[in-house]
Amino acid sequence: MALLTVAALLAIVGTVFMVRFILRQMELSRLKSHFVSNITHELKTPLAAIRLYTETLQQGRVHDGAEANRFLAIIHKETVRLTHLINNILDFAR
């Protein structure tokens, strides 16, 4: 009888630990998905701005030198932003 009681307790404890493990894995999966979604958005935003301003400059739509310089400054600012984002991701990965 004692052996059956011990076996039942072990089964219950094992089940509790398994459920906790599964719930933890589900939470980690959700956090990973949320993280990837946020990082993707944060990387796409400056890339879209860089693409927009470089295409505008390449197509010759800017005839004013000051405006072209402003676009180049924006491109530079966005590349610096991308560099910071990537460095933060790498720091986080470590």
Short mmCIF file of C-alpha atoms in Angstrom, two decimals:
data_model
loop_
_atom_site.label_atom_id
_atom_site.label_comp_id
_atom_site.label_asym_id
_atom_site.label_seq_id
_atom_site.Cartn_x
_atom_site.Cartn_y
_atom_site.Cartn_z
CA MET A 1 0.00 0.00 0.00
CA ALA A 2 2.85 2.37 0.90
CA LEU A 3 4.53 1.65 -2.43
CA LEU A 4 1.35 2.58 -4.33
CA THR A 5 1.07 5.81 -2.33
CA VAL A 6 4.68 6.75 -3.11
CA ALA A 7 4.16 5.92 -6.78
CA ALA A 8 0.99 8.04 -6.89
CA LEU A 9 2.77 10.97 -5.21
CA LEU A 10 5.66 10.70 -7.67
CA ALA A 11 3.22 10.66 -10.56
CA ILE A 12 1.43 13.75 -9.22
CA VAL A 13 4.70 15.62 -8.59
CA GLY A 14 5.95 14.63 -12.04
CA THR A 15 2.75 15.86 -13.64
CA VAL A 16 2.94 19.18 -11.80
CA PHE A 17 6.55 19.72 -12.92
CA MET A 18 5.69 18.77 -16.49
CA VAL A 19 2.77 21.21 -16.60
CA ARG A 20 4.97 23.99 -15.15
CA PHE A 21 7.67 23.20 -17.74
CA ILE A 22 5.18 23.28 -20.60
CA LEU A 23 3.68 26.58 -19.41
CA ARG A 24 7.17 28.08 -19.09
CA GLN A 25 8.06 26.94 -22.61
CA MET A 26 4.84 28.47 -23.96
CA GLU A 27 5.66 31.78 -22.24
CA LEU A 28 9.20 31.76 -23.62
CA SER A 29 7.84 31.07 -27.09
CA ARG A 30 5.41 33.99 -26.78
CA LEU A 31 8.20 36.30 -25.59
CA LYS A 32 10.45 35.23 -28.45
CA SER A 33 7.71 35.87 -30.99
CA HIS A 34 7.00 39.30 -29.49
CA PHE A 35 10.72 40.15 -29.46
CA VAL A 36 11.20 39.14 -33.11
CA SER A 37 8.12 41.11 -34.13
CA ASN A 38 9.35 44.26 -32.38
CA ILE A 39 12.89 43.95 -33.71
CA THR A 40 11.64 43.42 -37.25
CA HIS A 41 9.52 46.55 -37.02
CA GLU A 42 12.37 48.59 -35.54
CA LEU A 43 14.73 47.51 -38.33
CA LYS A 44 12.26 48.02 -41.16
CA THR A 45 11.46 51.62 -40.21
CA PRO A 46 14.93 53.10 -40.83
CA LEU A 47 15.44 50.85 -43.85
CA ALA A 48 12.27 52.21 -45.42
CA ALA A 49 13.44 55.79 -44.85
CA ILE A 50 16.86 55.05 -46.31
CA ARG A 51 15.27 53.42 -49.36
CA LEU A 52 12.87 56.32 -49.86
CA TYR A 53 15.56 59.02 -49.74
CA THR A 54 18.10 57.11 -51.84
CA GLU A 55 15.51 56.37 -54.54
CA THR A 56 14.50 60.02 -54.57
CA LEU A 57 18.13 61.08 -55.00
CA GLN A 58 18.86 58.40 -57.62
CA GLN A 59 15.88 59.37 -59.72
CA GLY A 60 17.00 62.98 -59.78
CA ARG A 61 13.85 64.35 -58.21
CA VAL A 62 15.86 66.75 -56.06
CA HIS A 63 17.30 69.74 -57.89
CA ASP A 64 18.23 71.81 -54.87
CA GLY A 65 21.65 71.08 -53.36
CA ALA A 66 20.46 71.99 -49.88
CA GLU A 67 17.55 69.56 -50.16
CA ALA A 68 19.90 66.82 -51.40
CA ASN A 69 22.18 67.47 -48.42
CA ARG A 70 19.19 67.25 -46.08
CA PHE A 71 18.27 63.88 -47.59
CA LEU A 72 21.85 62.67 -47.18
CA ALA A 73 21.81 63.80 -43.55
CA ILE A 74 18.61 61.81 -42.98
CA ILE A 75 20.15 58.74 -44.62
CA HIS A 76 23.21 59.10 -42.39
CA LYS A 77 21.04 59.50 -39.28
CA GLU A 78 19.04 56.38 -40.14
CA THR A 79 22.18 54.31 -40.75
CA VAL A 80 23.49 55.39 -37.34
CA ARG A 81 20.14 54.37 -35.86
CA LEU A 82 20.37 50.96 -37.54
CA THR A 83 23.90 50.50 -36.22
CA HIS A 84 22.73 51.25 -32.68
CA LEU A 85 19.81 48.83 -33.01
CA ILE A 86 22.03 46.04 -34.29
CA ASN A 87 24.60 46.66 -31.54
CA ASN A 88 21.82 46.52 -28.94
CA ILE A 89 20.60 43.22 -30.37
CA LEU A 90 24.12 41.80 -30.27
CA ASP A 91 24.61 43.00 -26.69
CA PHE A 92 21.30 41.43 -25.73
CA ALA A 93 22.30 38.15 -27.37
CA ARG A 94 25.46 38.02 -25.27
#
